[in-house]
Short mmCIF file of C-alpha atoms in Angstrom, two decimals:
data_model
loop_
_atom_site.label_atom_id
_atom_site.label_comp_id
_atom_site.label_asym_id
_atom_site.label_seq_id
_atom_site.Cartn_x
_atom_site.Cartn_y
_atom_site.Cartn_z
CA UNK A 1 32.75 13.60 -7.61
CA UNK A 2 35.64 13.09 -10.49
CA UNK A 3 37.36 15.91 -11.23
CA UNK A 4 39.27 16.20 -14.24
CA UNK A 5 42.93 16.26 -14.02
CA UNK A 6 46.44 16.01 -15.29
CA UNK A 7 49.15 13.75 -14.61
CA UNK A 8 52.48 13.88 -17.39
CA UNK A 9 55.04 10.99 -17.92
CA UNK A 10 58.02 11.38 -19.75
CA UNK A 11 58.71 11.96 -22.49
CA UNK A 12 58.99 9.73 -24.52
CA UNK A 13 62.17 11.04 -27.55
CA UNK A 14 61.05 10.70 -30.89
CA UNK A 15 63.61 11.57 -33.59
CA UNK A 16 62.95 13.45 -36.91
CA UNK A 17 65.22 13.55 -39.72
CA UNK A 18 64.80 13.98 -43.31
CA UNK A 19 65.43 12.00 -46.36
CA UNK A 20 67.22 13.24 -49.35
CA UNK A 21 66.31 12.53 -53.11
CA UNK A 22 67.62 9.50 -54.97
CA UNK A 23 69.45 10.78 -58.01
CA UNK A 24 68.92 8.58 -61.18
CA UNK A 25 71.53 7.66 -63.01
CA UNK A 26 72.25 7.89 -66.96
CA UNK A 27 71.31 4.58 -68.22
CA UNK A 28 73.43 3.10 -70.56
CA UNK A 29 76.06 5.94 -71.86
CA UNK A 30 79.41 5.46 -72.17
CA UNK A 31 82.30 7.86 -71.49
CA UNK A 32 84.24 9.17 -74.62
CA UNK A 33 87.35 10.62 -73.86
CA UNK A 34 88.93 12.85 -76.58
CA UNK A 35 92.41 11.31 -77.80
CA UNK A 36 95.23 13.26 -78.51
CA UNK A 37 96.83 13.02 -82.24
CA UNK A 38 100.32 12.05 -81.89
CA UNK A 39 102.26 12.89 -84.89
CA UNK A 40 100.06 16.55 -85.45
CA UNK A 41 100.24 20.02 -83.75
CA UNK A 42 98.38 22.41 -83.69
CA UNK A 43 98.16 25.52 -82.13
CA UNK A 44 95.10 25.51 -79.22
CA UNK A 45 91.80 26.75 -80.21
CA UNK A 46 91.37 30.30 -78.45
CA UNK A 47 88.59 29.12 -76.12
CA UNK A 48 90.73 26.32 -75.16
CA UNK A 49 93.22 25.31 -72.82
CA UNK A 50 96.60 23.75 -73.76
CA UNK A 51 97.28 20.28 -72.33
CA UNK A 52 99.22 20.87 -68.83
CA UNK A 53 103.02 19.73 -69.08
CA UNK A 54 103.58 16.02 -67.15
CA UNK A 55 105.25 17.34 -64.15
CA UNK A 56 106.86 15.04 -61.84
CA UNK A 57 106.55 15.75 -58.10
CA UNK A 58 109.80 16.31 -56.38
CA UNK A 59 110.31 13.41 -53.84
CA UNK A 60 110.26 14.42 -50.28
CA UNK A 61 113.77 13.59 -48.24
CA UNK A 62 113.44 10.66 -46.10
CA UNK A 63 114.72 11.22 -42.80
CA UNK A 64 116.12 7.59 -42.55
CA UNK A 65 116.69 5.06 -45.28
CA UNK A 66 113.53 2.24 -45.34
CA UNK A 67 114.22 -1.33 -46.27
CA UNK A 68 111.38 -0.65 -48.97
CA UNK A 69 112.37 3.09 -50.46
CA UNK A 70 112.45 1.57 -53.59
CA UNK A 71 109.22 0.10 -54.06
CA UNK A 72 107.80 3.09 -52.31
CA UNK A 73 109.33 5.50 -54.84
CA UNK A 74 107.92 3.60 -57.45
CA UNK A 75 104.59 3.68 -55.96
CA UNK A 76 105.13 7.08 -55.70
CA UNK A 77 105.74 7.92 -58.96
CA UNK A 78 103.34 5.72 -60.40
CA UNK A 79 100.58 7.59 -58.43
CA UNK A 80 101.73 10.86 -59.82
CA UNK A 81 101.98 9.81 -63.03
CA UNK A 82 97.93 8.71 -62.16
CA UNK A 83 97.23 12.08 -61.01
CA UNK A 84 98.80 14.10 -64.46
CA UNK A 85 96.98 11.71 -66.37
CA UNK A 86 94.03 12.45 -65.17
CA UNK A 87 94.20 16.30 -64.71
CA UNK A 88 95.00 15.85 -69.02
CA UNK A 89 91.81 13.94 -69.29
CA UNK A 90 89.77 16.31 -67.22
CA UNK A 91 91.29 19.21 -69.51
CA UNK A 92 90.54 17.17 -72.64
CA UNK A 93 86.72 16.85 -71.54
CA UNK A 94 86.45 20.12 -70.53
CA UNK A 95 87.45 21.23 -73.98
CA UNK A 96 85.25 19.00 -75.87
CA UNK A 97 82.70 19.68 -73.73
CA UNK A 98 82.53 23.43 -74.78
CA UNK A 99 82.62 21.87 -78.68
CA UNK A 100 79.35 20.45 -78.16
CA UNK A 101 80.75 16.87 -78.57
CA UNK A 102 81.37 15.62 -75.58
CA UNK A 103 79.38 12.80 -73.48
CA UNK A 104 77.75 14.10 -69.93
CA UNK A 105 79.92 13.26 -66.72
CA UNK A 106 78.35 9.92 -65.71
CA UNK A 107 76.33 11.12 -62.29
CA UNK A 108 78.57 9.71 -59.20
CA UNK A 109 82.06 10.58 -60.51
CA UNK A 110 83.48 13.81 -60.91
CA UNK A 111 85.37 15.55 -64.11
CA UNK A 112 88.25 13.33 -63.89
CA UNK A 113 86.71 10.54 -63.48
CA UNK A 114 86.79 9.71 -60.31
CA UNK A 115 84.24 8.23 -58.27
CA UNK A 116 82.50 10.98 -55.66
CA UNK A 117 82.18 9.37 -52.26
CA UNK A 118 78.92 9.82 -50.48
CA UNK A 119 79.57 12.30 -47.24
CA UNK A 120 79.59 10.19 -43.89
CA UNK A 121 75.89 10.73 -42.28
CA UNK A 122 76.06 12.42 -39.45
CA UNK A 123 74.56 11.83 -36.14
CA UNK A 124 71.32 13.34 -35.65
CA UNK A 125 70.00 14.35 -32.24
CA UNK A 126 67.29 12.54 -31.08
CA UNK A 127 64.50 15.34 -30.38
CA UNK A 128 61.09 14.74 -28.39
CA UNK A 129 57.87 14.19 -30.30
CA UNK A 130 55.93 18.11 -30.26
CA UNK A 131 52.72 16.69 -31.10
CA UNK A 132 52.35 14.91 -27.83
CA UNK A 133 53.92 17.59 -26.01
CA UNK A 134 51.64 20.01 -27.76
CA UNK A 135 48.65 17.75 -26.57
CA UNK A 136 50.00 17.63 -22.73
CA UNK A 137 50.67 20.96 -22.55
CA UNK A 138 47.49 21.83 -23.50
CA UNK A 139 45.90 19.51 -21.34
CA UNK A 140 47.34 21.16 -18.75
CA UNK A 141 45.57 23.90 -19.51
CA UNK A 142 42.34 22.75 -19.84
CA UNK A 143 42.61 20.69 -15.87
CA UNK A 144 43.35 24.66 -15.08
CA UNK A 145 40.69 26.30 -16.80
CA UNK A 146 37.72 23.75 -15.77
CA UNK A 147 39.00 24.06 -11.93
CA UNK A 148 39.13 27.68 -12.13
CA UNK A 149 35.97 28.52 -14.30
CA UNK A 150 34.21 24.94 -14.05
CA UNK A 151 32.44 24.93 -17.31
CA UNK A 152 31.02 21.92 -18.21
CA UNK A 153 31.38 21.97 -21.71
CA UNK A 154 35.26 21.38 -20.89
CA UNK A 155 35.71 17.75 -21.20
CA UNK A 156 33.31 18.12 -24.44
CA UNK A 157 35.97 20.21 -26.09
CA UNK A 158 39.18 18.53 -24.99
CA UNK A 159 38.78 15.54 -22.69
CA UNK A 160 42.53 16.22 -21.30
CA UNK A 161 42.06 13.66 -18.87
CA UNK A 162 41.63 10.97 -21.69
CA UNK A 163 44.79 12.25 -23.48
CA UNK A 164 46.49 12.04 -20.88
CA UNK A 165 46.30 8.31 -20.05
CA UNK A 166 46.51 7.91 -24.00
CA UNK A 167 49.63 9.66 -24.00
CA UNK A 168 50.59 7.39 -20.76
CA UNK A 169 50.00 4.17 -22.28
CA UNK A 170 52.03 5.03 -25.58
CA UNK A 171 55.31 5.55 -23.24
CA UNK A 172 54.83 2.96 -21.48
CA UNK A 173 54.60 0.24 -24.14
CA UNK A 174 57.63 1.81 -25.67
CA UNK A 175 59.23 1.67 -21.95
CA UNK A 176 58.23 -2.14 -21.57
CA UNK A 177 60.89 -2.46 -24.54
CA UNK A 178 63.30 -3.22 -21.40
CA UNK A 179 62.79 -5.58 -18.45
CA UNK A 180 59.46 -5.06 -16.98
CA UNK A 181 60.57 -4.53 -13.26
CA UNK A 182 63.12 -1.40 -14.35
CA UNK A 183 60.30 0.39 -16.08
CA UNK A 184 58.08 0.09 -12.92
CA UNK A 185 60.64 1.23 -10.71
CA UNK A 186 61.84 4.07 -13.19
CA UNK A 187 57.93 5.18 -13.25
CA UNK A 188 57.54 4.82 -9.18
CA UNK A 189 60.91 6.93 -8.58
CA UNK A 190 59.66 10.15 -10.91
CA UNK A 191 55.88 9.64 -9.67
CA UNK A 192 56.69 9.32 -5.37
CA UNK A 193 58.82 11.56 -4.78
CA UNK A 194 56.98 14.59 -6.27
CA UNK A 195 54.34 13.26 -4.61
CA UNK A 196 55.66 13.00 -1.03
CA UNK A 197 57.21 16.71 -1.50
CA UNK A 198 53.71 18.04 -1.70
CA UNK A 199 51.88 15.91 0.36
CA UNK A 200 54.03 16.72 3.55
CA UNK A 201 52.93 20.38 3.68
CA UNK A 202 49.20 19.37 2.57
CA UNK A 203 49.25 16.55 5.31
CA UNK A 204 50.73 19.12 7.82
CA UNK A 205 48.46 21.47 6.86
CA UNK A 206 45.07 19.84 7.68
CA UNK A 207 46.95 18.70 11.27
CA UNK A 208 47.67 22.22 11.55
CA UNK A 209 43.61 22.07 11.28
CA UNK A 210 42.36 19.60 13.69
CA UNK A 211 42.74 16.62 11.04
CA UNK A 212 43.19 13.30 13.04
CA UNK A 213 44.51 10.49 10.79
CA UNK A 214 44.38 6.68 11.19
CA UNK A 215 45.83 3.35 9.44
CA UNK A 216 44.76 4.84 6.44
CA UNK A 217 47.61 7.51 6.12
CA UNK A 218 49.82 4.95 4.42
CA UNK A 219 48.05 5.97 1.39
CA UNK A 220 49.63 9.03 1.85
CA UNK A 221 53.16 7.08 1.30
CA UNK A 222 52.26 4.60 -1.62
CA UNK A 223 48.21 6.12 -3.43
CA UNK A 224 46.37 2.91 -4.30
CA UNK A 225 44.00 4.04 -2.81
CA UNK A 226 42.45 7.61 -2.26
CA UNK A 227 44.77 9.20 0.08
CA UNK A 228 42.52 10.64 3.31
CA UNK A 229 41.96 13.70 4.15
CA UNK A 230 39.26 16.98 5.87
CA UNK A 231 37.32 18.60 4.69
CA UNK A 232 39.54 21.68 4.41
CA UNK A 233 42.03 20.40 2.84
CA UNK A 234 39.47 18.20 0.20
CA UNK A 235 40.16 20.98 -2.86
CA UNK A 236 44.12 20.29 -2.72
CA UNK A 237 43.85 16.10 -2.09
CA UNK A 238 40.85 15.46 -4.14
CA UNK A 239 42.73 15.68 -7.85
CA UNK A 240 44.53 12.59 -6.57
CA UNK A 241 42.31 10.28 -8.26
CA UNK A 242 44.69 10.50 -11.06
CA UNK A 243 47.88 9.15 -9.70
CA UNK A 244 46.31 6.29 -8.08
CA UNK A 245 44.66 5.81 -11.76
CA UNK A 246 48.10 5.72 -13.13
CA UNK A 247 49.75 4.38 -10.40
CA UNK A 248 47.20 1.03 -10.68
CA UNK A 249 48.18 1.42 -15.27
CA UNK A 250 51.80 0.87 -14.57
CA UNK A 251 51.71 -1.85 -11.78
CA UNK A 252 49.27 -3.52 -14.37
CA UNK A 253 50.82 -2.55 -17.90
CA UNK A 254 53.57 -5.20 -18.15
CA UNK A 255 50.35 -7.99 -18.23
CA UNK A 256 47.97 -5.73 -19.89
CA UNK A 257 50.21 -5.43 -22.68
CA UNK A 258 51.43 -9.19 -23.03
CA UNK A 259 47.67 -9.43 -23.37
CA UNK A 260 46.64 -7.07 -25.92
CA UNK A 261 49.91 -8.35 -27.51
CA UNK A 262 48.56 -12.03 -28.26
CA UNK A 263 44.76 -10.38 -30.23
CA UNK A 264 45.02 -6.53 -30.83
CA UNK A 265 41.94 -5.44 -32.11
CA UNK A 266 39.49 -7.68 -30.11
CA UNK A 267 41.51 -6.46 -26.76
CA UNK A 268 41.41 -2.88 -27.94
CA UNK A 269 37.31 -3.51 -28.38
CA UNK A 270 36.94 -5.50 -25.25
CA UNK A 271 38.59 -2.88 -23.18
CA UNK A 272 35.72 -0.80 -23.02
CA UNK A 273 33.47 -4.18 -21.53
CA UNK A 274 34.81 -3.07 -17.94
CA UNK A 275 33.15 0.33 -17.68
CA UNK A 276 29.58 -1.01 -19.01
CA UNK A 277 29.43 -4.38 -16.44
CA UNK A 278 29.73 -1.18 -14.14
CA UNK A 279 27.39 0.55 -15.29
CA UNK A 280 24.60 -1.54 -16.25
CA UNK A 281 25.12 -4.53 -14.28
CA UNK A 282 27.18 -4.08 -11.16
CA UNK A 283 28.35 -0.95 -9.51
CA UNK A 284 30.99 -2.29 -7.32
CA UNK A 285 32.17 -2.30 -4.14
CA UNK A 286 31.36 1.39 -2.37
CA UNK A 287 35.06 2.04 -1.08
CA UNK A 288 38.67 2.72 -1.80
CA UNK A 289 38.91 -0.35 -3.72
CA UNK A 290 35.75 0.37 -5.69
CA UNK A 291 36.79 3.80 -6.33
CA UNK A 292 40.30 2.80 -8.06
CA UNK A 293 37.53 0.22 -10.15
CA UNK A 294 35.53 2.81 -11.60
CA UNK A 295 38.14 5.16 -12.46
CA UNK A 296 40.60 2.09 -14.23
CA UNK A 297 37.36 1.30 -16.24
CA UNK A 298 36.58 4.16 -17.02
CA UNK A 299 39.97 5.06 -19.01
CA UNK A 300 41.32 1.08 -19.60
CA UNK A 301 40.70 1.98 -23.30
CA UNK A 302 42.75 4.97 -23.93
CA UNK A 303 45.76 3.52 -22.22
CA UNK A 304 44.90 -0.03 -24.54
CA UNK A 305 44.53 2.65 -27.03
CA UNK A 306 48.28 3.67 -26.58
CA UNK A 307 49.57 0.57 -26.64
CA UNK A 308 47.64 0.22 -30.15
CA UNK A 309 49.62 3.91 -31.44
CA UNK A 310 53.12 2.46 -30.36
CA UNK A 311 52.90 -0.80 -32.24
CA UNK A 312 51.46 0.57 -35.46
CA UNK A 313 48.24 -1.32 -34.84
CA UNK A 314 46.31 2.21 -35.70
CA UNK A 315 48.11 2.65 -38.88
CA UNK A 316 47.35 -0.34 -40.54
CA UNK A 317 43.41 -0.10 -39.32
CA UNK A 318 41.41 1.49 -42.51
CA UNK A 319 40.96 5.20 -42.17
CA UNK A 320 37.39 4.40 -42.68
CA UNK A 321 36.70 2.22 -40.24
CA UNK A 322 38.45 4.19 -37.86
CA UNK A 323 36.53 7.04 -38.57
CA UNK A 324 33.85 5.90 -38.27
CA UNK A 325 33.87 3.97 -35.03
CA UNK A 326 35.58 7.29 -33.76
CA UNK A 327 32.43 9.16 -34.39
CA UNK A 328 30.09 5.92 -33.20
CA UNK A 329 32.31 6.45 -29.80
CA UNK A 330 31.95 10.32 -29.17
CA UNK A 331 28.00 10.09 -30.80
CA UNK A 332 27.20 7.41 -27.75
CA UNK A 333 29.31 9.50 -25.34
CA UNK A 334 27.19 12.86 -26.26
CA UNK A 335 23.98 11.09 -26.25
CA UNK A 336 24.12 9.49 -22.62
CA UNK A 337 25.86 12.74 -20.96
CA UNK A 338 22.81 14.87 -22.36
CA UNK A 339 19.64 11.95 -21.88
CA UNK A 340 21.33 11.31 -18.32
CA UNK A 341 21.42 14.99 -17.05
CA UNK A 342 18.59 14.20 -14.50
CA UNK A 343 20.73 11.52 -12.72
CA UNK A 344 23.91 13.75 -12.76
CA UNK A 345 22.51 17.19 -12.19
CA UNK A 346 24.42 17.98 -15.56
CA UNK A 347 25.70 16.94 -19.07
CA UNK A 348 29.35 17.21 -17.55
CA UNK A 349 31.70 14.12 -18.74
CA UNK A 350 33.80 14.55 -15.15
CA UNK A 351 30.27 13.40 -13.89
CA UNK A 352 29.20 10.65 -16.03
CA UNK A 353 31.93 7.80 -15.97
CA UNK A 354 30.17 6.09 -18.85
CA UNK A 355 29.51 8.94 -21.27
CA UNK A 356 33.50 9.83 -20.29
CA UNK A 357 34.44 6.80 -21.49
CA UNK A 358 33.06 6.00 -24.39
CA UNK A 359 33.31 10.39 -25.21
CA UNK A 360 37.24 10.09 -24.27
CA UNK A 361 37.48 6.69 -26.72
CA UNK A 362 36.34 8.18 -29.94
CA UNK A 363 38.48 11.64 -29.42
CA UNK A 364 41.47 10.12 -28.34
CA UNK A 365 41.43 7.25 -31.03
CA UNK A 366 40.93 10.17 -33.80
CA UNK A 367 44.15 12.19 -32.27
CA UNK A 368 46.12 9.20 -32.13
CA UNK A 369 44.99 7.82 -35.53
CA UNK A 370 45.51 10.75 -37.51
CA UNK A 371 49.34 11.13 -35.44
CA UNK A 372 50.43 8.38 -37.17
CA UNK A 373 48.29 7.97 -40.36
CA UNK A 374 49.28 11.81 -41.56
CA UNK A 375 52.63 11.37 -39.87
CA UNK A 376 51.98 15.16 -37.32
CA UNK A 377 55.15 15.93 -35.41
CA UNK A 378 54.50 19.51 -35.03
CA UNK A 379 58.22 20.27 -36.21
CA UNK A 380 57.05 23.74 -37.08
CA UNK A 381 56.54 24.56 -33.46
CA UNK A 382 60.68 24.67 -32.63
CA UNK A 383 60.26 27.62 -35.08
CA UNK A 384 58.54 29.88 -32.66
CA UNK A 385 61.09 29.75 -29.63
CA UNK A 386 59.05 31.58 -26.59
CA UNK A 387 55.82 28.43 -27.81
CA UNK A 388 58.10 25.75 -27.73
CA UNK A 389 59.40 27.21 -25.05
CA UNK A 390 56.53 27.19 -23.04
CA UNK A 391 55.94 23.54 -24.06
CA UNK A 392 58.96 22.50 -23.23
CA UNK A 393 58.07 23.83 -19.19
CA UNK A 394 54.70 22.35 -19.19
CA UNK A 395 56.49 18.52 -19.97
CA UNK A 396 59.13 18.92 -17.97
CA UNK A 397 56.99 20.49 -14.74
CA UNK A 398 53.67 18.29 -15.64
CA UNK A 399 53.63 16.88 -11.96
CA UNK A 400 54.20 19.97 -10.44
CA UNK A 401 51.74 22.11 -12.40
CA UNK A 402 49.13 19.20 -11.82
CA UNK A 403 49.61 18.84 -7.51
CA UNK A 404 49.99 22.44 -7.36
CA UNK A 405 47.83 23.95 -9.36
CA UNK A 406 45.14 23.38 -6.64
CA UNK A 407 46.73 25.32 -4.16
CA UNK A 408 47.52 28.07 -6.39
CA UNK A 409 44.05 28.85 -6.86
CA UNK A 410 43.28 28.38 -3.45
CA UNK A 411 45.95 30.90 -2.80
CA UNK A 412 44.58 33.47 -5.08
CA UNK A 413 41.53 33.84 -3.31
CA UNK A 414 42.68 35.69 -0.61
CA UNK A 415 45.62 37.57 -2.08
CA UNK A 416 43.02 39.27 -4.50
CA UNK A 417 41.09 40.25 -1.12
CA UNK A 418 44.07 41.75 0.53
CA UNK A 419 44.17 43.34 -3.39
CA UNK A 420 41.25 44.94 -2.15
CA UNK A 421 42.43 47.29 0.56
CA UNK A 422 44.56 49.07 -2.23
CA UNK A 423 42.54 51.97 -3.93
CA UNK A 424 44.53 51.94 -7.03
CA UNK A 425 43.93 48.11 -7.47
CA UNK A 426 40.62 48.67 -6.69
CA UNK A 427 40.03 51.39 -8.77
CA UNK A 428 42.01 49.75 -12.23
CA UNK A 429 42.09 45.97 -11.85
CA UNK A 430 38.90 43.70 -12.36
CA UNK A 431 39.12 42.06 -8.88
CA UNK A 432 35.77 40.40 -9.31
CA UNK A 433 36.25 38.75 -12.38
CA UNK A 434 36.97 35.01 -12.39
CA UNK A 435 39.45 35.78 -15.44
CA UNK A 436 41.54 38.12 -13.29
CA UNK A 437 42.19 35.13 -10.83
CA UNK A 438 42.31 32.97 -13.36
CA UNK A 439 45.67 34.47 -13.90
CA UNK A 440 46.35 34.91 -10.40
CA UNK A 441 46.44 31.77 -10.30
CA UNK A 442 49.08 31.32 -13.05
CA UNK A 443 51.38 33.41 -11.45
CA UNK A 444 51.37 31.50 -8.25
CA UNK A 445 51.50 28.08 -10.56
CA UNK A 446 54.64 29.58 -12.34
CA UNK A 447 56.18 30.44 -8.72
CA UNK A 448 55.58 26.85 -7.41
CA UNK A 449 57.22 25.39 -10.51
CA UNK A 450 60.55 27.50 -9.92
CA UNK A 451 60.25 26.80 -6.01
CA UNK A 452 59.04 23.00 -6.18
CA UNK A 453 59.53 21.57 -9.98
CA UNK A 454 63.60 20.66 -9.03
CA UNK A 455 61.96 17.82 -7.04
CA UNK A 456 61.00 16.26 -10.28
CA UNK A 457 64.48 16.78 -12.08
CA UNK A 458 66.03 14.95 -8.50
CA UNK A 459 62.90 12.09 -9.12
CA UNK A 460 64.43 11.61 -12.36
CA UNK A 461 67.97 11.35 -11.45
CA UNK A 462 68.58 14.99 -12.83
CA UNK A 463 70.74 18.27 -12.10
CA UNK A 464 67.91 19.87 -10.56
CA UNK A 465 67.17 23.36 -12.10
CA UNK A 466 64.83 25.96 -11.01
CA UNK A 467 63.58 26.68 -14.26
CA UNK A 468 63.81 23.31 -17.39
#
């Protein structure tokens, strides 16, 4: 049985910043500058201002005599000179400017003339992308609400488990930017240690429980394959399908990418070839290996489908055509989850790798598309501080939430019973009601992210903070 899960990467910094408007300039106008009559007077207008006097500046005292004070006193003095003549000319224009004769300032210099220097652009700091964070976070969400509830019509609405590898594989290709074997380890040190941290007290725990490993508890130190585990424990290890999924993406993206690198499109279309030779003409081998087969199939084209958002590849496809093969995707997907229902037991996606496939293509390949064909950055959300807030949590805990988010729920169970034994909870909460652990559950989600989620902030070579 798949269950439908979360796993985060990193964040991936996208920068926003906003251009300003070219100003035209006045084509071909000249600059007439009124000219003072020398051998007339007259007294000034009363709306006007007399010429100001010539004034020369006083010349600061040198300290020490220069080899040079004399060409620098004439340099001096010519500058000033420069500086009267221009506050006259600015005064002149002024003047004949309030005439109604005057020519407009020419745009780019100011009233005397003087060419206005653009203002030195300054820095901008680089700010993460809130449409992808947006989409994890609420992914995140959904892995919650289908574990807690387990509706089936879930995946249908949001296949988060789709996104996620989407999101995954648009990282990564703009990771691979720098040598291949950093990336992988930079991707192995955030994912392992995390990892490690809560598999020690859920390995200790089904000891604790009469578990008896053997060879096959180095999975437990490196998932490539499906770490074991009992039967008790099976709720808390069994979401780990998805790191060994994304585990088996990185190890392989450095090829995977050099390949869809050389044809797109036709790689982007023959990535979905895997998950129907499975289907329809060989299932695989039935173990850990065919397991990891199944599951790589199943989402191979929205991680190829991130690769396609970072290099602009979805951009330049017509909206059309994209469109359309969007909606030929998720109308396939539909069809075989609800015509299969007799060989699943339901129309669930988490269920049916094929219908989750081809459902998780078309959805995934519309969110991406219309990212970067409309340009979304969900800028508006850093408006609304306790949102993007709460956004910011769910990036920078995704690995927590996602291993412990099991347990939590677990958890609840019995804490609501214990609820029980106290007549005034009794009597005023709704401790039957699914909802009421549903948020339960949240609270002990939000306690393991203060108590655990530093392990992820030491992963990534971070002061390690209780809360992000």
């Amino acid at each position: 049985m798949t269950w439908d899960q979360q796993y985060p990467y990193q964040q991936n910094p996208y920068q926003q910043g906003y251009n300003g408007y070219d100003h035209g300039a006045y084509g071909n106008q000249q600059q007439y500058t009124q000219q003072p009559y020398p051998d007339h007077t007259y007294p000034p207008a009363p709306d006007q201002t007399a010429p100001l006097p010539l004034v020369e500046p006083e010349p600061e005292p040198e300290l020490e005599p220069q080899p040079d004070s004399t060409a620098a006193a004439a340099a001096a003095a010519a500058a000033a000179a420069a500086a009267a003549a221009g506050a006259a000319t600015a005064v002149g224009n002024r003047s004949a400017r309030r005439n109604g004769w005057a020519q407009p300032t020419a745009p780019g210099t100011d009233e005397t003339g003087t060419e206005e220097s653009d203002p030195e652009p300054q820095p901008k700091k680089p700010a993460r992308d809130r449409y992808f964070d947006t989409l994890r976070a609420v992914a995140l969400i959904r892995v919650v609400t289908y574990h807690t509830f387990g509706w089936a019509w879930c995946g249908m609405v949001f296949p988060s488990m789709g996104i996620m590898f989407g999101l995954a594989g648009t990282l990564m290709a703009k990771s691979l930017e720098r040598p291949a074997l950093k990336v992988v380890k930079s991707r192995l040190r955030r994912l392992l240690p995390p990892f490690w941290f809560w598999g020690f007290f859920v390995v200790l725990a089904m000891l604790i429980h009469d578990w008896m490993p053997g060879w096959q508890i180095v999975y437990w130190v490196v998932p490539l394959g499906d770490p074991p585990g009992n039967a008790w424990g099976e709720q808390a290890w069994e979401i780990l399908w998805y790191l060994r999924t994304y585990l088996w993406f990185v190890l392989l993206s450095p090829a995977l990418l050099w390949i869809f690198r050389k044809a797109p499109v036709p790689v982007l279309l023959a990535s979905l070839a895997p998950i129907l030779v499975l289907n329809f003409v060989w299932s695989g081998p039935d173990n850990r290996f065919g397991s990891a087969l199944w599951d790589l199939s199943t989402y191979l084209f929205c991680w190829i489908l991130g690769f396609a958002h970072r290099d602009g590849v979805l951009q330049r496809m017509k909206p059309a055509l994209v469109v359309v093969g969007s909606l030929a995707a998720v109308g396939y997907g539909g069809w075989y989850a609800f015509s299969h229902q007799a060989d699943f037991g339901t129309y669930d996606l988490d269920e049916n790798p094929l219908a989750q496939a081809f459902w998780s293509a078309g959805f995934v390949m519309l969110l991406m598309w219309a990212k970067a064909y409309f340009k979304i950055d969900f800028a508006w959300l850093t408006r609304y501080r306790r949102a993007d807030r709460t956004v910011t949590i769910f990036n920078a805990r995704a690995v927590t939430i996602y291993l412990w988010h099991e347990i939590a729920l677990v958890l609840a169970v019995p804490l609501i019973d214990q609820m029980w034994n106290v007549p005034a909870f009794e009597k005023w909460l709704p401790l039957d009601s699914q909802w009421f652990m549903f948020g339960v559950g949240w609270i002990l989600i939000a306690v393991f992210v203060v108590a655990c989620g530093w392990v992820e902030d030491v992963a990534a070579k971070k002061k390690p903070k209780l809360v992000p």
